[in-house]
Amino acid sequence: MTDTAEAKESAKLAPLHSDTTPAKWVKDNLFNNVMNSIITVLLGVVVVFLLVQSFGWIANEEWEIIRVNLRNFMIGQFPSDQLWRLWTSAFVLIATFGIGTSARAHNSHDDAAEKGLVIERSSLLDLLSRFWPILVFVALVVSFAKTWPPVLGVIAGVSGIVVTRFAGWALPAPIRSRAISMMAIGTIVSLAVLAGTSGLVALSAGIVALAIAASELSRFFEGSDPKSTAIRTGGPIVIGAAMLFIVNAVGFEGYGWEDWGGLHLTLFATVVGIASGMPIGMLLAIGRRSELPVIKGFCVVFIEFVRGVPLISLLLFSSFILPLLFPPSVETPETLTRAMIVIALFSAAYIAEIIRGGLQAVPKGQTEAAQASGMSAAKIQRLIVMPQALRAVIPAMVGQFISLFKDTSLIATIGVAEFFQYVAISNSQPEFLGKGLQLVTYAFVAVGYWSFAYTMSKESRRLEKQLGVGVR
């Protein structure tokens, strides 16, 4: 091989721009000829002009409309005398998920150490780099607060995240192994404090109990002792049910979600849509590939019908038409409850098609090899097929989650005041009419949507990198 060929080969293997300084990169890419130089200068002037105008608008614009309506944007018309429920519920969730996620991280490190792998523990700076968009939005919200309680609440929440992170890591191994159960029980308690023991919490508790059972029963299929599996499965469910009974016994009626609003409702609707749509979508995807005509036909009809109808049409149908189909003696669910069901089913239909694409990407030879080794169909799906399918569709799945987060603004069409709807409500207030403040409210809401959507996108790329999607 000649010296020239060796140089070209080494150039191909060298990292991109490994020996390029910023000044050299600018010269080679932005000012490498007359035309590119002219375009660069013109675009630079436009960008500087827009930045100057933007900073001037931010400094001189009237932001009082945000300060006055900040509470509406965040929590809607939640009663002042019930705010303690909201704060308590939030702190319970922070403590539960802070301890639970840290405990699971410690378990993962222990498993990696047993296998001879080296995994560095993420620091607080890593968490800051991962969730900085949300922290920026929180700082923006706090800057508009007129009183100290919201500021102190945010400080306490951030402090709680730090404390629970170390507390979860320090738990003994037997307790850390029940991290999922702890998070499930904490979710039940949080909902019970916030919404009481109404149908909402009963439904949520049932879903959480099924999630606990599915998680713990997976150990049985891996060969664990049936008796110990039954104890692990039934224990958290009994504890959660006992907590709900105690909450109901002391008259903790809570505050039903029909009057929720603002960003609080938007985030809750998104979580419900994702948490409920994901398992339903997985079942629909598996059912569509079934060889049983009845199951396959039902899944195909459901998926194609829901995907062929706009979400706004389904919401309007559930709100205005569906109650007319029931006799007067039958009490239909409340408006927001029906909207949540529609969002969950709508999300499930799209998730099912995404997962079906991942299932088709798994080589058929792996399934045949697992069958030849004597594995059951359920075990093949859970241990071999589904992990690979979900890994392959992470970008599309997160894209659907982001789309669902933004689509929750459509529930305003049925009279529910969510985050985006308060733009119109704020601009129509008498003291702000005719002042041209629409851009202010739209900008504030846009930052809120962007912070959560961009964070989900960042976490998706981080997960793809960890799992080596597209690399191995």
Tab-separated table of C-alpha atoms in Angstrom:
chain	number	residue	atom	x	y	z
A	1	MET	CA	0.000	0.000	0.000
A	2	THR	CA	1.446	3.385	-0.969
A	3	ASP	CA	1.911	6.293	1.432
A	4	THR	CA	-0.942	8.192	-0.240
A	5	ALA	CA	-3.344	5.266	0.184
A	6	GLU	CA	-2.307	4.868	3.826
A	7	ALA	CA	-2.935	8.571	4.457
A	8	LYS	CA	-6.403	8.363	2.918
A	9	GLU	CA	-7.224	5.258	4.964
A	10	SER	CA	-6.083	6.888	8.214
A	11	ALA	CA	-8.099	9.996	7.352
A	12	LYS	CA	-11.216	7.856	6.997
A	13	LEU	CA	-10.628	6.216	10.385
A	14	ALA	CA	-9.780	9.461	12.206
A	15	PRO	CA	-12.530	11.129	14.253
A	16	LEU	CA	-14.424	13.842	12.428
A	17	HIS	CA	-12.768	17.261	12.902
A	18	SER	CA	-10.347	15.702	15.428
A	19	ASP	CA	-7.594	18.190	14.524
A	20	THR	CA	-9.776	21.146	13.528
A	21	THR	CA	-9.795	24.291	15.656
A	22	PRO	CA	-12.945	26.463	15.858
A	23	ALA	CA	-11.332	29.184	13.738
A	24	LYS	CA	-10.290	26.694	11.065
A	25	TRP	CA	-13.758	25.110	11.047
A	26	VAL	CA	-15.392	28.525	10.553
A	27	LYS	CA	-13.019	29.348	7.713
A	28	ASP	CA	-13.464	25.968	5.988
A	29	ASN	CA	-17.244	25.820	6.305
A	30	LEU	CA	-18.563	29.393	6.463
A	31	PHE	CA	-16.020	31.486	4.546
A	32	ASN	CA	-14.550	29.018	2.088
A	33	ASN	CA	-15.695	31.009	-0.972
A	34	VAL	CA	-17.249	34.356	-1.883
A	35	MET	CA	-20.863	33.139	-2.043
A	36	ASN	CA	-20.718	31.353	1.334
A	37	SER	CA	-19.080	34.401	2.891
A	38	ILE	CA	-21.878	36.695	1.682
A	39	ILE	CA	-24.566	34.271	2.926
A	40	THR	CA	-22.844	33.945	6.305
A	41	VAL	CA	-22.613	37.721	6.772
A	42	LEU	CA	-26.254	38.295	5.788
A	43	LEU	CA	-27.542	35.561	8.047
A	44	GLY	CA	-25.365	36.836	10.885
A	45	VAL	CA	-26.899	40.314	10.550
A	46	VAL	CA	-30.416	38.823	10.585
A	47	VAL	CA	-29.677	36.701	13.657
A	48	VAL	CA	-28.189	39.651	15.570
A	49	PHE	CA	-31.188	41.819	14.660
A	50	LEU	CA	-33.644	39.169	15.862
A	51	LEU	CA	-31.750	38.662	19.109
A	52	VAL	CA	-31.672	42.404	19.834
A	53	GLN	CA	-35.385	42.712	19.107
A	54	SER	CA	-36.173	39.666	21.262
A	55	PHE	CA	-34.193	40.890	24.255
A	56	GLY	CA	-35.748	44.312	23.901
A	57	TRP	CA	-39.235	42.799	23.823
A	58	ILE	CA	-38.518	40.666	26.877
A	59	ALA	CA	-37.179	43.650	28.797
A	60	ASN	CA	-39.944	46.104	27.888
A	61	GLU	CA	-43.047	43.923	27.500
A	62	GLU	CA	-45.755	43.906	30.123
A	63	TRP	CA	-45.651	40.563	31.934
A	64	GLU	CA	-48.292	41.368	34.514
A	65	ILE	CA	-50.769	39.125	32.700
A	66	ILE	CA	-48.579	36.115	33.541
A	67	ARG	CA	-48.148	37.153	37.173
A	68	VAL	CA	-51.873	37.623	37.651
A	69	ASN	CA	-52.781	34.328	35.970
A	70	LEU	CA	-49.786	32.256	37.057
A	71	ARG	CA	-51.839	30.116	39.406
A	72	ASN	CA	-54.406	29.441	36.674
A	73	PHE	CA	-51.688	28.409	34.239
A	74	MET	CA	-50.236	25.997	36.796
A	75	ILE	CA	-53.199	24.430	38.639
A	76	GLY	CA	-56.367	25.981	37.218
A	77	GLN	CA	-59.179	26.657	39.679
A	78	PHE	CA	-57.888	24.368	42.420
A	79	PRO	CA	-59.363	25.706	45.735
A	80	SER	CA	-57.021	27.629	48.000
A	81	ASP	CA	-58.091	25.701	51.098
A	82	GLN	CA	-57.206	22.429	49.316
A	83	LEU	CA	-53.742	23.384	48.115
A	84	TRP	CA	-52.152	21.390	50.920
A	85	ARG	CA	-53.390	18.271	49.143
A	86	LEU	CA	-51.523	19.257	46.003
A	87	TRP	CA	-48.284	19.963	47.848
A	88	THR	CA	-48.530	16.798	49.959
A	89	SER	CA	-49.261	14.677	46.893
A	90	ALA	CA	-46.281	16.197	45.066
A	91	PHE	CA	-43.892	15.585	47.969
A	92	VAL	CA	-45.091	11.984	48.319
A	93	LEU	CA	-44.380	11.401	44.626
A	94	ILE	CA	-40.968	13.073	44.896
A	95	ALA	CA	-40.008	10.926	47.882
A	96	THR	CA	-41.395	7.734	46.368
A	97	PHE	CA	-39.814	8.039	42.939
A	98	GLY	CA	-36.607	9.562	44.299
A	99	ILE	CA	-36.051	6.597	46.602
A	100	GLY	CA	-37.386	4.049	44.112
A	101	THR	CA	-35.325	5.142	41.117
A	102	SER	CA	-32.172	5.474	43.215
A	103	ALA	CA	-32.740	2.002	44.669
A	104	ARG	CA	-33.200	0.515	41.191
A	105	ALA	CA	-30.036	2.287	40.026
A	106	HIS	CA	-28.125	0.700	42.916
A	107	ASN	CA	-29.542	-2.712	41.967
A	108	SER	CA	-28.405	-2.202	38.376
A	109	HIS	CA	-24.899	-1.302	39.544
A	110	ASP	CA	-24.758	-4.425	41.699
A	111	ASP	CA	-25.894	-6.600	38.781
A	112	ALA	CA	-23.293	-4.992	36.507
A	113	ALA	CA	-20.577	-5.563	39.100
A	114	GLU	CA	-21.476	-9.260	39.326
A	115	LYS	CA	-21.122	-9.532	35.544
A	116	GLY	CA	-17.781	-7.732	35.532
A	117	LEU	CA	-19.109	-4.549	33.950
A	118	VAL	CA	-18.168	-1.055	35.085
A	119	ILE	CA	-20.942	1.545	35.330
A	120	GLU	CA	-20.318	4.989	36.772
A	121	ARG	CA	-22.899	6.365	39.164
A	122	SER	CA	-24.562	9.484	37.794
A	123	SER	CA	-23.913	12.627	39.815
A	124	LEU	CA	-26.161	15.550	40.609
A	125	LEU	CA	-24.479	17.458	37.783
A	126	ASP	CA	-25.530	14.689	35.416
A	127	LEU	CA	-29.127	15.062	36.559
A	128	LEU	CA	-28.847	18.816	36.079
A	129	SER	CA	-27.596	18.369	32.513
A	130	ARG	CA	-30.418	15.933	31.789
A	131	PHE	CA	-33.306	17.999	33.134
A	132	TRP	CA	-32.096	21.557	32.668
A	133	PRO	CA	-34.980	22.540	30.315
A	134	ILE	CA	-37.562	21.741	33.001
A	135	LEU	CA	-35.456	23.505	35.642
A	136	VAL	CA	-35.309	26.601	33.420
A	137	PHE	CA	-39.098	26.596	33.111
A	138	VAL	CA	-39.478	26.110	36.874
A	139	ALA	CA	-37.131	29.056	37.461
A	140	LEU	CA	-39.223	31.125	35.048
A	141	VAL	CA	-42.406	30.219	36.916
A	142	VAL	CA	-40.826	31.040	40.273
A	143	SER	CA	-39.686	34.428	38.954
A	144	PHE	CA	-43.351	35.316	38.315
A	145	ALA	CA	-44.548	34.202	41.756
A	146	LYS	CA	-45.918	36.981	43.936
A	147	THR	CA	-45.686	35.119	47.270
A	148	TRP	CA	-43.084	33.020	49.054
A	149	PRO	CA	-44.944	29.659	49.424
A	150	PRO	CA	-44.391	28.598	45.786
A	151	VAL	CA	-40.710	29.519	46.010
A	152	LEU	CA	-40.273	27.642	49.276
A	153	GLY	CA	-42.198	24.694	47.825
A	154	VAL	CA	-39.865	24.471	44.827
A	155	ILE	CA	-36.794	24.700	47.079
A	156	ALA	CA	-38.210	21.944	49.304
A	157	GLY	CA	-38.945	19.797	46.243
A	158	VAL	CA	-35.420	20.135	44.866
A	159	SER	CA	-33.973	19.415	48.312
A	160	GLY	CA	-36.227	16.361	48.563
A	161	ILE	CA	-34.883	15.016	45.276
A	162	VAL	CA	-31.312	15.307	46.571
A	163	VAL	CA	-32.110	13.711	49.943
A	164	THR	CA	-34.167	10.826	48.550
A	165	ARG	CA	-31.464	10.123	45.981
A	166	PHE	CA	-28.972	9.310	48.741
A	167	ALA	CA	-31.609	7.625	50.922
A	168	GLY	CA	-32.651	5.203	48.182
A	169	TRP	CA	-29.040	4.330	47.406
A	170	ALA	CA	-28.349	3.519	51.073
A	171	LEU	CA	-31.274	1.093	51.498
A	172	PRO	CA	-30.457	-2.573	52.218
A	173	ALA	CA	-30.544	-4.924	49.233
A	174	PRO	CA	-33.756	-6.798	50.271
A	175	ILE	CA	-35.662	-3.508	50.443
A	176	ARG	CA	-34.115	-2.180	47.227
A	177	SER	CA	-35.380	-5.267	45.395
A	178	ARG	CA	-38.954	-4.074	46.094
A	179	ALA	CA	-38.368	-0.681	44.447
A	180	ILE	CA	-41.205	-1.084	41.926
A	181	SER	CA	-43.633	-2.027	44.680
A	182	MET	CA	-42.574	0.994	46.730
A	183	MET	CA	-43.179	3.337	43.802
A	184	ALA	CA	-46.565	1.753	43.128
A	185	ILE	CA	-47.687	2.092	46.751
A	186	GLY	CA	-46.441	5.679	46.855
A	187	THR	CA	-48.444	6.475	43.721
A	188	ILE	CA	-51.604	5.059	45.326
A	189	VAL	CA	-51.071	7.137	48.464
A	190	SER	CA	-50.372	10.278	46.433
A	191	LEU	CA	-53.573	9.867	44.430
A	192	ALA	CA	-55.551	9.103	47.573
A	193	VAL	CA	-54.342	12.294	49.243
A	194	LEU	CA	-55.073	14.403	46.175
A	195	ALA	CA	-58.272	12.921	44.776
A	196	GLY	CA	-59.684	10.848	47.617
A	197	THR	CA	-61.040	7.332	47.271
A	198	SER	CA	-63.348	8.081	44.376
A	199	GLY	CA	-63.610	6.049	41.198
A	200	LEU	CA	-60.474	7.769	39.909
A	201	VAL	CA	-58.306	6.394	42.675
A	202	ALA	CA	-60.001	3.006	42.607
A	203	LEU	CA	-59.252	2.703	38.887
A	204	SER	CA	-55.700	3.969	39.330
A	205	ALA	CA	-55.136	1.621	42.266
A	206	GLY	CA	-56.337	-1.293	40.159
A	207	ILE	CA	-53.946	-0.407	37.347
A	208	VAL	CA	-51.061	-0.017	39.787
A	209	ALA	CA	-51.922	-3.318	41.476
A	210	LEU	CA	-51.863	-5.086	38.104
A	211	ALA	CA	-48.497	-3.479	37.363
A	212	ILE	CA	-47.150	-4.747	40.687
A	213	ALA	CA	-48.499	-8.222	40.018
A	214	ALA	CA	-47.004	-8.297	36.511
A	215	SER	CA	-43.625	-7.154	37.809
A	216	GLU	CA	-43.484	-9.574	40.690
A	217	LEU	CA	-44.984	-12.520	38.826
A	218	SER	CA	-42.208	-12.215	36.255
A	219	ARG	CA	-39.928	-13.720	38.880
A	220	PHE	CA	-42.148	-16.788	38.956
A	221	PHE	CA	-41.690	-17.350	35.227
A	222	GLU	CA	-37.946	-17.044	35.758
A	223	GLY	CA	-38.040	-19.991	38.124
A	224	SER	CA	-38.573	-18.429	41.564
A	225	ASP	CA	-40.332	-20.291	44.323
A	226	PRO	CA	-44.143	-20.018	43.861
A	227	LYS	CA	-44.787	-19.431	47.563
A	228	SER	CA	-42.303	-16.582	47.874
A	229	THR	CA	-43.591	-15.120	44.596
A	230	ALA	CA	-47.154	-15.132	45.926
A	231	ILE	CA	-46.006	-13.342	49.073
A	232	ARG	CA	-44.087	-10.708	47.104
A	233	THR	CA	-47.022	-10.210	44.759
A	234	GLY	CA	-49.790	-10.082	47.310
A	235	GLY	CA	-47.919	-8.107	49.966
A	236	PRO	CA	-47.702	-4.735	48.170
A	237	ILE	CA	-51.287	-5.055	46.898
A	238	VAL	CA	-52.581	-5.722	50.418
A	239	ILE	CA	-50.571	-2.794	51.779
A	240	GLY	CA	-51.885	-0.457	49.086
A	241	ALA	CA	-55.489	-1.592	49.665
A	242	ALA	CA	-55.068	-1.114	53.425
A	243	MET	CA	-53.790	2.408	52.895
A	244	LEU	CA	-56.791	3.238	50.713
A	245	PHE	CA	-59.122	1.813	53.388
A	246	ILE	CA	-57.487	3.894	56.112
A	247	VAL	CA	-57.664	7.034	53.982
A	248	ASN	CA	-61.352	6.402	53.336
A	249	ALA	CA	-62.062	5.570	56.986
A	250	VAL	CA	-60.766	8.912	58.238
A	251	GLY	CA	-62.927	10.784	55.731
A	252	PHE	CA	-60.157	11.779	53.350
A	253	GLU	CA	-62.518	12.473	50.504
A	254	GLY	CA	-60.007	14.399	48.437
A	255	TYR	CA	-60.661	16.724	45.540
A	256	GLY	CA	-61.947	15.048	42.380
A	257	TRP	CA	-60.195	15.654	39.096
A	258	GLU	CA	-63.181	17.139	37.277
A	259	ASP	CA	-62.133	20.585	38.485
A	260	TRP	CA	-58.433	20.205	37.814
A	261	GLY	CA	-56.830	22.462	35.240
A	262	GLY	CA	-53.699	24.146	33.957
A	263	LEU	CA	-50.321	22.471	33.559
A	264	HIS	CA	-51.190	20.105	36.403
A	265	LEU	CA	-54.014	18.570	34.353
A	266	THR	CA	-51.938	18.537	31.147
A	267	LEU	CA	-49.135	16.537	32.779
A	268	PHE	CA	-51.586	14.196	34.502
A	269	ALA	CA	-53.469	13.498	31.267
A	270	THR	CA	-50.150	12.786	29.521
A	271	VAL	CA	-49.025	10.354	32.215
A	272	VAL	CA	-52.401	8.592	32.168
A	273	GLY	CA	-52.274	8.319	28.378
A	274	ILE	CA	-48.747	6.894	28.385
A	275	ALA	CA	-49.123	4.596	31.411
A	276	SER	CA	-52.464	3.189	30.222
A	277	GLY	CA	-51.792	3.233	26.485
A	278	MET	CA	-48.450	1.429	26.690
A	279	PRO	CA	-49.656	-1.931	28.092
A	280	ILE	CA	-52.856	-1.841	26.015
A	281	GLY	CA	-50.817	-1.056	22.908
A	282	MET	CA	-48.468	-3.971	23.592
A	283	LEU	CA	-51.417	-6.357	23.887
A	284	LEU	CA	-52.972	-4.996	20.688
A	285	ALA	CA	-49.674	-5.378	18.813
A	286	ILE	CA	-49.300	-8.984	19.958
A	287	GLY	CA	-52.975	-9.658	19.244
A	288	ARG	CA	-52.690	-8.308	15.706
A	289	ARG	CA	-49.958	-10.858	15.018
A	290	SER	CA	-52.017	-13.666	16.563
A	291	GLU	CA	-53.061	-16.664	14.507
A	292	LEU	CA	-56.516	-16.685	16.122
A	293	PRO	CA	-58.899	-14.941	13.669
A	294	VAL	CA	-61.190	-13.496	16.372
A	295	ILE	CA	-58.374	-11.867	18.360
A	296	LYS	CA	-56.555	-10.668	15.263
A	297	GLY	CA	-59.753	-9.293	13.698
A	298	PHE	CA	-60.704	-7.378	16.840
A	299	CYS	CA	-57.235	-5.833	17.156
A	300	VAL	CA	-57.123	-4.862	13.467
A	301	VAL	CA	-60.578	-3.245	13.555
A	302	PHE	CA	-59.827	-1.335	16.750
A	303	ILE	CA	-56.417	-0.070	15.632
A	304	GLU	CA	-57.492	0.961	12.144
A	305	PHE	CA	-60.690	2.636	13.346
A	306	VAL	CA	-59.004	4.684	16.068
A	307	ARG	CA	-56.075	5.654	13.834
A	308	GLY	CA	-58.505	6.698	11.086
A	309	VAL	CA	-60.467	9.137	13.272
A	310	PRO	CA	-59.063	12.462	14.582
A	311	LEU	CA	-58.629	12.694	18.342
A	312	ILE	CA	-60.831	15.776	18.512
A	313	SER	CA	-63.702	13.806	16.958
A	314	LEU	CA	-63.383	11.064	19.545
A	315	LEU	CA	-63.310	13.626	22.364
A	316	LEU	CA	-66.421	15.374	21.068
A	317	PHE	CA	-68.188	12.029	20.664
A	318	SER	CA	-67.329	10.968	24.224
A	319	SER	CA	-68.492	14.292	25.632
A	320	PHE	CA	-71.689	15.064	23.723
A	321	ILE	CA	-72.888	11.918	21.908
A	322	LEU	CA	-71.945	9.052	24.211
A	323	PRO	CA	-74.159	10.185	27.157
A	324	LEU	CA	-77.174	10.208	24.802
A	325	LEU	CA	-76.677	6.523	24.014
A	326	PHE	CA	-77.254	5.486	27.629
A	327	PRO	CA	-80.707	5.378	29.280
A	328	PRO	CA	-81.424	8.065	31.891
A	329	SER	CA	-81.212	5.496	34.686
A	330	VAL	CA	-77.557	4.785	33.868
A	331	GLU	CA	-75.015	7.243	35.221
A	332	THR	CA	-72.251	7.847	32.696
A	333	PRO	CA	-68.707	8.734	33.773
A	334	GLU	CA	-67.799	12.386	34.151
A	335	THR	CA	-66.573	14.422	31.194
A	336	LEU	CA	-62.900	14.385	32.082
A	337	THR	CA	-63.007	10.689	32.917
A	338	ARG	CA	-64.372	9.921	29.453
A	339	ALA	CA	-61.703	12.170	27.925
A	340	MET	CA	-58.959	10.284	29.781
A	341	ILE	CA	-60.298	6.963	28.504
A	342	VAL	CA	-60.352	8.298	24.937
A	343	ILE	CA	-56.783	9.599	25.241
A	344	ALA	CA	-55.571	6.254	26.612
A	345	LEU	CA	-57.249	4.243	23.827
A	346	PHE	CA	-56.114	6.677	21.141
A	347	SER	CA	-52.547	6.448	22.390
A	348	ALA	CA	-52.783	2.645	22.587
A	349	ALA	CA	-53.744	2.349	18.905
A	350	TYR	CA	-50.693	4.288	17.720
A	351	ILE	CA	-48.362	2.583	20.190
A	352	ALA	CA	-49.620	-0.791	18.946
A	353	GLU	CA	-48.552	-0.036	15.381
A	354	ILE	CA	-45.170	1.228	16.553
A	355	ILE	CA	-44.559	-1.918	18.588
A	356	ARG	CA	-45.797	-4.124	15.725
A	357	GLY	CA	-43.080	-2.625	13.550
A	358	GLY	CA	-40.531	-3.524	16.213
A	359	LEU	CA	-41.881	-7.064	16.487
A	360	GLN	CA	-41.495	-7.552	12.747
A	361	ALA	CA	-37.872	-6.406	12.984
A	362	VAL	CA	-36.942	-9.291	15.312
A	363	PRO	CA	-35.430	-12.152	13.268
A	364	LYS	CA	-37.758	-15.138	13.078
A	365	GLY	CA	-34.842	-17.467	13.653
A	366	GLN	CA	-34.545	-16.314	17.275
A	367	THR	CA	-38.150	-17.293	17.967
A	368	GLU	CA	-37.674	-20.658	16.312
A	369	ALA	CA	-34.493	-21.288	18.312
A	370	ALA	CA	-36.321	-20.438	21.564
A	371	GLN	CA	-39.166	-22.803	20.652
A	372	ALA	CA	-36.671	-25.537	19.884
A	373	SER	CA	-35.144	-25.085	23.348
A	374	GLY	CA	-38.552	-25.673	24.959
A	375	MET	CA	-39.434	-22.130	26.046
A	376	SER	CA	-43.124	-21.254	26.359
A	377	ALA	CA	-44.753	-18.689	24.083
A	378	ALA	CA	-45.206	-16.210	26.951
A	379	LYS	CA	-41.569	-16.522	27.982
A	380	ILE	CA	-40.380	-16.091	24.395
A	381	GLN	CA	-42.359	-12.875	24.025
A	382	ARG	CA	-41.239	-11.470	27.381
A	383	LEU	CA	-37.561	-12.417	27.366
A	384	ILE	CA	-36.565	-12.519	23.690
A	385	VAL	CA	-38.974	-10.797	21.308
A	386	MET	CA	-40.423	-7.854	23.227
A	387	PRO	CA	-37.116	-6.454	24.637
A	388	GLN	CA	-35.613	-6.310	21.153
A	389	ALA	CA	-38.776	-4.860	19.641
A	390	LEU	CA	-39.054	-2.085	22.240
A	391	ARG	CA	-35.364	-1.274	21.886
A	392	ALA	CA	-35.741	-0.840	18.140
A	393	VAL	CA	-38.718	1.537	18.358
A	394	ILE	CA	-37.513	3.898	21.093
A	395	PRO	CA	-37.322	6.969	18.772
A	396	ALA	CA	-40.804	6.405	17.340
A	397	MET	CA	-42.235	5.624	20.778
A	398	VAL	CA	-40.891	8.795	22.367
A	399	GLY	CA	-42.100	10.766	19.363
A	400	GLN	CA	-45.599	9.424	20.044
A	401	PHE	CA	-45.310	10.385	23.717
A	402	ILE	CA	-44.321	13.937	22.775
A	403	SER	CA	-47.195	14.118	20.310
A	404	LEU	CA	-49.597	12.914	23.004
A	405	PHE	CA	-48.289	15.556	25.408
A	406	LYS	CA	-49.128	18.275	22.898
A	407	ASP	CA	-52.437	16.681	21.859
A	408	THR	CA	-53.770	17.014	25.404
A	409	SER	CA	-54.534	20.635	24.492
A	410	LEU	CA	-57.484	19.289	22.465
A	411	ILE	CA	-59.457	18.488	25.624
A	412	ALA	CA	-60.204	22.213	25.740
A	413	THR	CA	-62.783	21.545	23.014
A	414	ILE	CA	-64.999	19.774	25.561
A	415	GLY	CA	-64.859	22.612	28.076
A	416	VAL	CA	-61.825	21.562	30.141
A	417	ALA	CA	-59.405	24.380	30.981
A	418	GLU	CA	-55.967	22.810	30.532
A	419	PHE	CA	-52.614	24.595	30.176
A	420	PHE	CA	-53.057	25.984	26.658
A	421	GLN	CA	-56.689	27.027	27.199
A	422	TYR	CA	-55.649	29.592	29.807
A	423	VAL	CA	-54.035	31.628	27.039
A	424	ALA	CA	-57.487	32.484	25.699
A	425	ILE	CA	-58.924	32.857	29.202
A	426	SER	CA	-56.178	35.268	30.260
A	427	ASN	CA	-56.364	37.374	27.110
A	428	SER	CA	-60.150	37.734	27.457
A	429	GLN	CA	-60.004	39.213	30.956
A	430	PRO	CA	-61.316	42.822	31.044
A	431	GLU	CA	-58.129	44.337	32.477
A	432	PHE	CA	-56.041	42.923	29.609
A	433	LEU	CA	-58.393	43.391	26.658
A	434	GLY	CA	-56.999	45.497	23.848
A	435	LYS	CA	-53.439	45.558	25.199
A	436	GLY	CA	-52.035	43.151	22.624
A	437	LEU	CA	-50.550	40.757	25.165
A	438	GLN	CA	-51.330	37.585	23.241
A	439	LEU	CA	-47.690	37.115	22.296
A	440	VAL	CA	-46.698	37.165	25.976
A	441	THR	CA	-49.057	34.372	26.985
A	442	TYR	CA	-48.288	32.297	23.896
A	443	ALA	CA	-44.558	32.637	24.558
A	444	PHE	CA	-44.960	31.516	28.177
A	445	VAL	CA	-47.005	28.460	27.223
A	446	ALA	CA	-44.612	27.648	24.360
A	447	VAL	CA	-41.666	27.589	26.775
A	448	GLY	CA	-43.615	25.230	29.031
A	449	TYR	CA	-44.430	22.792	26.248
A	450	TRP	CA	-40.889	22.979	24.862
A	451	SER	CA	-39.229	22.276	28.224
A	452	PHE	CA	-41.043	18.986	28.784
A	453	ALA	CA	-41.009	17.874	25.133
A	454	TYR	CA	-37.287	18.587	24.740
A	455	THR	CA	-36.519	16.773	27.991
A	456	MET	CA	-38.340	13.681	26.720
A	457	SER	CA	-36.360	13.925	23.500
A	458	LYS	CA	-33.062	14.189	25.408
A	459	GLU	CA	-33.928	11.193	27.574
A	460	SER	CA	-34.789	9.233	24.439
A	461	ARG	CA	-31.368	9.925	22.919
A	462	ARG	CA	-29.699	9.039	26.211
A	463	LEU	CA	-31.556	5.728	26.376
A	464	GLU	CA	-30.705	4.979	22.741
A	465	LYS	CA	-27.050	5.619	23.457
A	466	GLN	CA	-27.083	3.357	26.513
A	467	LEU	CA	-28.776	0.528	24.612
A	468	GLY	CA	-26.651	1.017	21.508
A	469	VAL	CA	-29.580	1.544	19.152
A	470	GLY	CA	-28.257	1.690	15.593
A	471	VAL	CA	-24.782	0.649	16.735
A	472	ARG	CA	-25.092	-2.984	17.783
